[in-house]
PDB file of C-alpha atoms in Angstrom:
ATOM      1  CA  UNK A1224       0.036  -0.032   0.004  1.00 61.00           C
ATOM      2  CA  UNK A1225       1.376   3.544  -0.927  1.00 70.00           C
ATOM      3  CA  UNK A1226       1.897   5.727   1.901  1.00 78.00           C
ATOM      4  CA  UNK A1227       0.181   8.936   1.297  1.00 78.00           C
ATOM      5  CA  UNK A1228       0.919  12.153   3.161  1.00 83.00           C
ATOM      6  CA  UNK A1229      -1.766  14.814   3.693  1.00 83.00           C
ATOM      7  CA  UNK A1230      -0.919  18.439   4.525  1.00 84.00           C
ATOM      8  CA  UNK A1231      -3.476  21.233   4.898  1.00 82.00           C
ATOM      9  CA  UNK A1232      -2.386  24.426   3.194  1.00 80.00           C
ATOM     10  CA  UNK A1233      -4.430  27.061   4.971  1.00 76.00           C
ATOM     11  CA  UNK A1234      -6.139  29.376   2.720  1.00 74.00           C
ATOM     12  CA  UNK A1235      -5.518  27.091  -0.272  1.00 78.00           C
ATOM     13  CA  UNK A1236      -6.722  23.494   0.295  1.00 79.00           C
ATOM     14  CA  UNK A1237      -4.833  20.228   0.947  1.00 83.00           C
ATOM     15  CA  UNK A1238      -1.772  18.693  -0.421  1.00 83.00           C
ATOM     16  CA  UNK A1239      -1.521  14.948  -0.901  1.00 82.00           C
ATOM     17  CA  UNK A1240       1.920  13.425  -1.761  1.00 83.00           C
ATOM     18  CA  UNK A1241       3.513  10.025  -2.013  1.00 82.00           C
ATOM     19  CA  UNK A1242       6.769   8.575  -3.262  1.00 81.00           C
ATOM     20  CA  UNK A1243       6.556   6.199  -6.287  1.00 79.00           C
ATOM     21  CA  UNK A1244       8.631   2.830  -6.108  1.00 78.00           C
ATOM     22  CA  UNK A1245      11.163   4.269  -8.509  1.00 74.00           C
ATOM     23  CA  UNK A1246      11.609   7.378  -6.253  1.00 76.00           C
ATOM     24  CA  UNK A1247       9.535   9.883  -8.129  1.00 77.00           C
ATOM     25  CA  UNK A1248       7.500  12.181  -5.990  1.00 83.00           C
ATOM     26  CA  UNK A1249       3.886  13.005  -7.049  1.00 83.00           C
ATOM     27  CA  UNK A1250       1.436  15.388  -5.346  1.00 84.00           C
ATOM     28  CA  UNK A1251      -2.077  16.632  -5.865  1.00 84.00           C
ATOM     29  CA  UNK A1252      -3.119  20.045  -4.482  1.00 83.00           C
ATOM     30  CA  UNK A1253      -6.913  20.023  -4.132  1.00 81.00           C
ATOM     31  CA  UNK A1254      -7.716  23.733  -3.726  1.00 79.00           C
ATOM     32  CA  UNK A1255     -10.713  24.934  -1.845  1.00 72.00           C
ATOM     33  CA  UNK A1256     -11.932  26.466  -5.212  1.00 70.00           C
ATOM     34  CA  UNK A1257     -12.520  23.127  -6.715  1.00 72.00           C
ATOM     35  CA  UNK A1258      -9.613  22.850  -8.992  1.00 76.00           C
ATOM     36  CA  UNK A1259      -6.679  20.726  -8.520  1.00 80.00           C
ATOM     37  CA  UNK A1260      -3.020  20.751  -9.416  1.00 83.00           C
ATOM     38  CA  UNK A1261      -1.169  17.591 -10.308  1.00 85.00           C
ATOM     39  CA  UNK A1262       2.545  17.908  -9.738  1.00 84.00           C
ATOM     40  CA  UNK A1263       5.808  15.876  -9.644  1.00 83.00           C
ATOM     41  CA  UNK A1264       8.617  17.475  -7.551  1.00 72.00           C
ATOM     42  CA  UNK A1265      11.821  16.634  -5.838  1.00 67.00           C
ATOM     43  CA  UNK A1266      13.442  17.631  -2.560  1.00 59.00           C
ATOM     44  CA  UNK A1267      16.616  19.819  -2.573  1.00 54.00           C
ATOM     45  CA  UNK A1268      18.815  16.735  -2.222  1.00 58.00           C
ATOM     46  CA  UNK A1269      17.730  15.445  -5.469  1.00 54.00           C
ATOM     47  CA  UNK A1270      19.722  18.063  -7.350  1.00 58.00           C
ATOM     48  CA  UNK A1271      18.955  20.814  -9.695  1.00 59.00           C
ATOM     49  CA  UNK A1272      18.742  18.556 -12.774  1.00 58.00           C
ATOM     50  CA  UNK A1273      15.107  17.150 -11.620  1.00 60.00           C
ATOM     51  CA  UNK A1274      12.407  18.053 -13.847  1.00 63.00           C
ATOM     52  CA  UNK A1275       9.374  19.558 -12.127  1.00 70.00           C
ATOM     53  CA  UNK A1276       5.986  19.370 -13.722  1.00 74.00           C
ATOM     54  CA  UNK A1277       2.657  21.065 -12.572  1.00 74.00           C
ATOM     55  CA  UNK A1278      -0.594  20.559 -14.355  1.00 73.00           C
ATOM     56  CA  UNK A1279      -3.716  22.514 -13.500  1.00 78.00           C
ATOM     57  CA  UNK A1280      -7.018  20.466 -13.724  1.00 72.00           C
ATOM     58  CA  UNK A1281     -10.542  21.811 -13.303  1.00 76.00           C
ATOM     59  CA  UNK A1282     -12.682  19.939 -11.066  1.00 73.00           C
ATOM     60  CA  UNK A1283     -14.465  17.848 -14.001  1.00 74.00           C
ATOM     61  CA  UNK A1284     -10.854  17.121 -15.297  1.00 74.00           C
ATOM     62  CA  UNK A1285      -9.571  16.117 -11.871  1.00 72.00           C
ATOM     63  CA  UNK A1286     -12.568  13.768 -11.253  1.00 69.00           C
ATOM     64  CA  UNK A1287     -11.959  12.185 -14.719  1.00 72.00           C
ATOM     65  CA  UNK A1288      -8.186  11.473 -13.990  1.00 72.00           C
ATOM     66  CA  UNK A1289      -9.248  10.029 -10.732  1.00 69.00           C
ATOM     67  CA  UNK A1290     -11.760   7.625 -12.500  1.00 66.00           C
ATOM     68  CA  UNK A1291      -8.983   6.665 -15.211  1.00 62.00           C
ATOM     69  CA  UNK A1292      -6.585   5.893 -12.226  1.00 65.00           C
ATOM     70  CA  UNK A1293      -9.134   4.089 -10.287  1.00 56.00           C
ATOM     71  CA  UNK A1294     -10.340   6.837  -7.778  1.00 47.00           C
ATOM     72  CA  UNK A1295     -10.017   6.069  -4.077  1.00 47.00           C
ATOM     73  CA  UNK A1296     -12.859   5.556  -1.269  1.00 46.00           C
ATOM     74  CA  UNK A1297     -10.985   8.427   0.668  1.00 45.00           C
ATOM     75  CA  UNK A1298     -11.588  10.974  -2.159  1.00 44.00           C
ATOM     76  CA  UNK A1299     -15.314   9.754  -2.444  1.00 49.00           C
ATOM     77  CA  UNK A1300     -15.720  10.210   1.446  1.00 50.00           C
ATOM     78  CA  UNK A1301     -14.264  13.657   1.496  1.00 46.00           C
ATOM     79  CA  UNK A1302     -16.427  14.702  -1.435  1.00 51.00           C
ATOM     80  CA  UNK A1303     -19.456  13.426   0.578  1.00 56.00           C
ATOM     81  CA  UNK A1304     -18.321  15.446   3.505  1.00 55.00           C
ATOM     82  CA  UNK A1305     -18.100  18.626   1.351  1.00 55.00           C
ATOM     83  CA  UNK A1306     -21.676  18.121   0.206  1.00 60.00           C
ATOM     84  CA  UNK A1307     -23.409  18.133   3.463  1.00 68.00           C
ATOM     85  CA  UNK A1308     -26.088  20.710   2.906  1.00 74.00           C
ATOM     86  CA  UNK A1309     -25.543  23.709   5.536  1.00 78.00           C
ATOM     87  CA  UNK A1310     -22.004  22.783   6.629  1.00 78.00           C
ATOM     88  CA  UNK A1311     -18.906  24.814   5.689  1.00 78.00           C
ATOM     89  CA  UNK A1312     -15.520  24.052   7.140  1.00 79.00           C
ATOM     90  CA  UNK A1313     -12.922  26.880   6.274  1.00 80.00           C
ATOM     91  CA  UNK A1314      -9.619  28.265   7.503  1.00 81.00           C
ATOM     92  CA  UNK A1315      -8.748  31.801   8.603  1.00 85.00           C
ATOM     93  CA  UNK A1316      -5.298  32.743   8.592  1.00 87.00           C
ATOM     94  CA  UNK A1317      -4.823  35.724  11.128  1.00 90.00           C
ATOM     95  CA  UNK A1318      -2.845  38.600   9.869  1.00 90.00           C
ATOM     96  CA  UNK A1319      -1.117  41.444  12.173  1.00 91.00           C
ATOM     97  CA  UNK A1320      -3.789  43.856  11.251  1.00 92.00           C
ATOM     98  CA  UNK A1321      -6.896  41.718  11.961  1.00 92.00           C
ATOM     99  CA  UNK A1322      -8.881  42.443  15.099  1.00 94.00           C
ATOM    100  CA  UNK A1323      -8.443  38.802  16.569  1.00 95.00           C
ATOM    101  CA  UNK A1324      -4.635  39.233  16.537  1.00 94.00           C
ATOM    102  CA  UNK A1325      -3.261  39.182  20.134  1.00 95.00           C
ATOM    103  CA  UNK A1326      -6.768  38.573  21.475  1.00 94.00           C
ATOM    104  CA  UNK A1327      -8.360  35.704  23.422  1.00 94.00           C
ATOM    105  CA  UNK A1328     -10.398  33.448  21.096  1.00 93.00           C
ATOM    106  CA  UNK A1329     -13.481  33.568  23.387  1.00 90.00           C
ATOM    107  CA  UNK A1330     -16.558  31.571  22.267  1.00 87.00           C
ATOM    108  CA  UNK A1331     -18.486  32.476  19.161  1.00 87.00           C
ATOM    109  CA  UNK A1332     -21.724  32.660  20.975  1.00 85.00           C
ATOM    110  CA  UNK A1333     -20.501  35.325  23.386  1.00 86.00           C
ATOM    111  CA  UNK A1334     -19.354  37.177  20.281  1.00 84.00           C
ATOM    112  CA  UNK A1335     -22.805  37.074  18.580  1.00 85.00           C
ATOM    113  CA  UNK A1336     -22.161  33.959  16.415  1.00 88.00           C
ATOM    114  CA  UNK A1337     -24.413  31.488  17.557  1.00 88.00           C
ATOM    115  CA  UNK A1338     -23.943  28.012  15.647  1.00 87.00           C
ATOM    116  CA  UNK A1339     -20.277  28.308  14.859  1.00 89.00           C
ATOM    117  CA  UNK A1340     -17.375  26.156  16.200  1.00 89.00           C
ATOM    118  CA  UNK A1341     -13.676  26.833  16.254  1.00 91.00           C
ATOM    119  CA  UNK A1342     -12.448  23.510  15.782  1.00 87.00           C
ATOM    120  CA  UNK A1343      -8.889  23.927  16.072  1.00 87.00           C
ATOM    121  CA  UNK A1344      -6.240  26.685  16.008  1.00 90.00           C
ATOM    122  CA  UNK A1345      -3.039  25.700  13.849  1.00 87.00           C
ATOM    123  CA  UNK A1346       0.286  27.512  14.841  1.00 88.00           C
ATOM    124  CA  UNK A1347       3.246  26.399  12.956  1.00 80.00           C
ATOM    125  CA  UNK A1348       3.567  22.814  12.770  1.00 75.00           C
ATOM    126  CA  UNK A1349       1.160  21.976  15.584  1.00 80.00           C
ATOM    127  CA  UNK A1350      -2.614  21.979  15.907  1.00 82.00           C
ATOM    128  CA  UNK A1351      -4.586  22.987  19.201  1.00 85.00           C
ATOM    129  CA  UNK A1352      -7.889  21.192  18.895  1.00 85.00           C
ATOM    130  CA  UNK A1353     -10.905  22.599  20.490  1.00 88.00           C
ATOM    131  CA  UNK A1354      -9.266  25.554  21.874  1.00 90.00           C
ATOM    132  CA  UNK A1355     -10.440  27.045  25.228  1.00 91.00           C
ATOM    133  CA  UNK A1356     -11.921  30.608  25.108  1.00 92.00           C
ATOM    134  CA  UNK A1357      -8.799  32.012  26.940  1.00 93.00           C
ATOM    135  CA  UNK A1358      -6.643  30.670  24.112  1.00 94.00           C
ATOM    136  CA  UNK A1359      -4.626  33.773  22.798  1.00 96.00           C
ATOM    137  CA  UNK A1360      -4.590  34.273  18.931  1.00 95.00           C
ATOM    138  CA  UNK A1361      -1.451  35.392  17.202  1.00 95.00           C
ATOM    139  CA  UNK A1362      -0.703  36.632  13.635  1.00 92.00           C
ATOM    140  CA  UNK A1363       0.102  33.581  11.736  1.00 89.00           C
ATOM    141  CA  UNK A1364      -2.268  31.295  13.280  1.00 91.00           C
ATOM    142  CA  UNK A1365      -4.933  29.720  11.407  1.00 88.00           C
ATOM    143  CA  UNK A1366      -8.331  29.318  12.790  1.00 90.00           C
ATOM    144  CA  UNK A1367     -10.283  26.176  11.501  1.00 86.00           C
ATOM    145  CA  UNK A1368     -14.053  26.959  11.908  1.00 87.00           C
ATOM    146  CA  UNK A1369     -17.276  24.929  11.084  1.00 85.00           C
ATOM    147  CA  UNK A1370     -20.735  26.145  10.739  1.00 86.00           C
ATOM    148  CA  UNK A1371     -23.105  27.337   8.140  1.00 86.00           C
ATOM    149  CA  UNK A1372     -21.623  29.383   5.294  1.00 85.00           C
ATOM    150  CA  UNK A1373     -23.416  32.598   6.661  1.00 87.00           C
ATOM    151  CA  UNK A1374     -22.020  31.918  10.177  1.00 90.00           C
ATOM    152  CA  UNK A1375     -18.498  31.271   8.820  1.00 88.00           C
ATOM    153  CA  UNK A1376     -18.561  34.654   6.584  1.00 89.00           C
ATOM    154  CA  UNK A1377     -19.911  36.441   9.897  1.00 91.00           C
ATOM    155  CA  UNK A1378     -17.082  34.956  11.946  1.00 92.00           C
ATOM    156  CA  UNK A1379     -14.373  35.927   9.296  1.00 91.00           C
ATOM    157  CA  UNK A1380     -15.825  39.540   9.264  1.00 91.00           C
ATOM    158  CA  UNK A1381     -15.520  39.668  12.999  1.00 93.00           C
ATOM    159  CA  UNK A1382     -12.027  38.144  12.980  1.00 93.00           C
ATOM    160  CA  UNK A1383     -10.993  41.005  10.651  1.00 92.00           C
ATOM    161  CA  UNK A1384     -12.671  44.027  11.894  1.00 92.00           C
ATOM    162  CA  UNK A1385     -14.051  43.264  15.561  1.00 91.00           C
ATOM    163  CA  UNK A1386     -17.611  44.102  14.224  1.00 89.00           C
ATOM    164  CA  UNK A1387     -20.207  41.971  13.136  1.00 86.00           C
ATOM    165  CA  UNK A1388     -22.095  42.637   9.794  1.00 80.00           C
ATOM    166  CA  UNK A1389     -25.461  44.114  10.119  1.00 74.00           C
ATOM    167  CA  UNK A1390     -28.159  41.506  10.068  1.00 61.00           C
ATOM    168  CA  UNK A1391     -30.320  41.359   6.979  1.00 43.00           C
ATOM    169  CA  UNK A1392     -33.181  39.637   9.090  1.00 40.00           C
ATOM    170  CA  UNK A1393     -33.557  39.543  12.904  1.00 41.00           C
ATOM    171  CA  UNK A1394     -34.162  35.850  12.918  1.00 42.00           C
ATOM    172  CA  UNK A1395     -30.560  35.194  11.254  1.00 46.00           C
ATOM    173  CA  UNK A1396     -29.492  33.420  14.747  1.00 50.00           C
ATOM    174  CA  UNK A1397     -32.975  32.458  15.873  1.00 46.00           C
ATOM    175  CA  UNK A1398     -33.473  28.626  15.904  1.00 48.00           C
ATOM    176  CA  UNK A1399     -35.885  27.255  13.187  1.00 47.00           C
ATOM    177  CA  UNK A1400     -39.377  28.180  13.685  1.00 45.00           C
ATOM    178  CA  UNK A1401     -38.520  30.858  16.154  1.00 43.00           C
TER     179      UNK A1401
END
């Protein structure tokens, strides 16, 4: 079985890589926008003479290539997760001028965003899953959030400016039927 390494690329998507039996390195960058990059590459120790190739594929082209190569159950499972109605999982990379930089995370509900969860904060090479409200956020951190697309957008606006966008309707945070 091939050992596939998966690396999250905050703000971009996910990089999957593996080494072939003959030493070649292959990767796929699955962008959040839907397109994918099929790449071959080398580490620095491989020398400067190694050819590097990158091929951009649309979502349909990537699915076609996967089918031709014998698509995996993992890919199908991730696609199914992305298609759960009303669920958005996204990454927010904190910049120096963002409101949340240098602040405690708090809880989304206390900040006026009911129905959103901060799943983890990624700092450097380590993840801090289910961070406590007193977790201090720094520039360069990446916040992984889950909620409806509207709640995620609202949280991102708050993280940037410290202000919540004006509500289009008063019932935006009300429970269904309320």
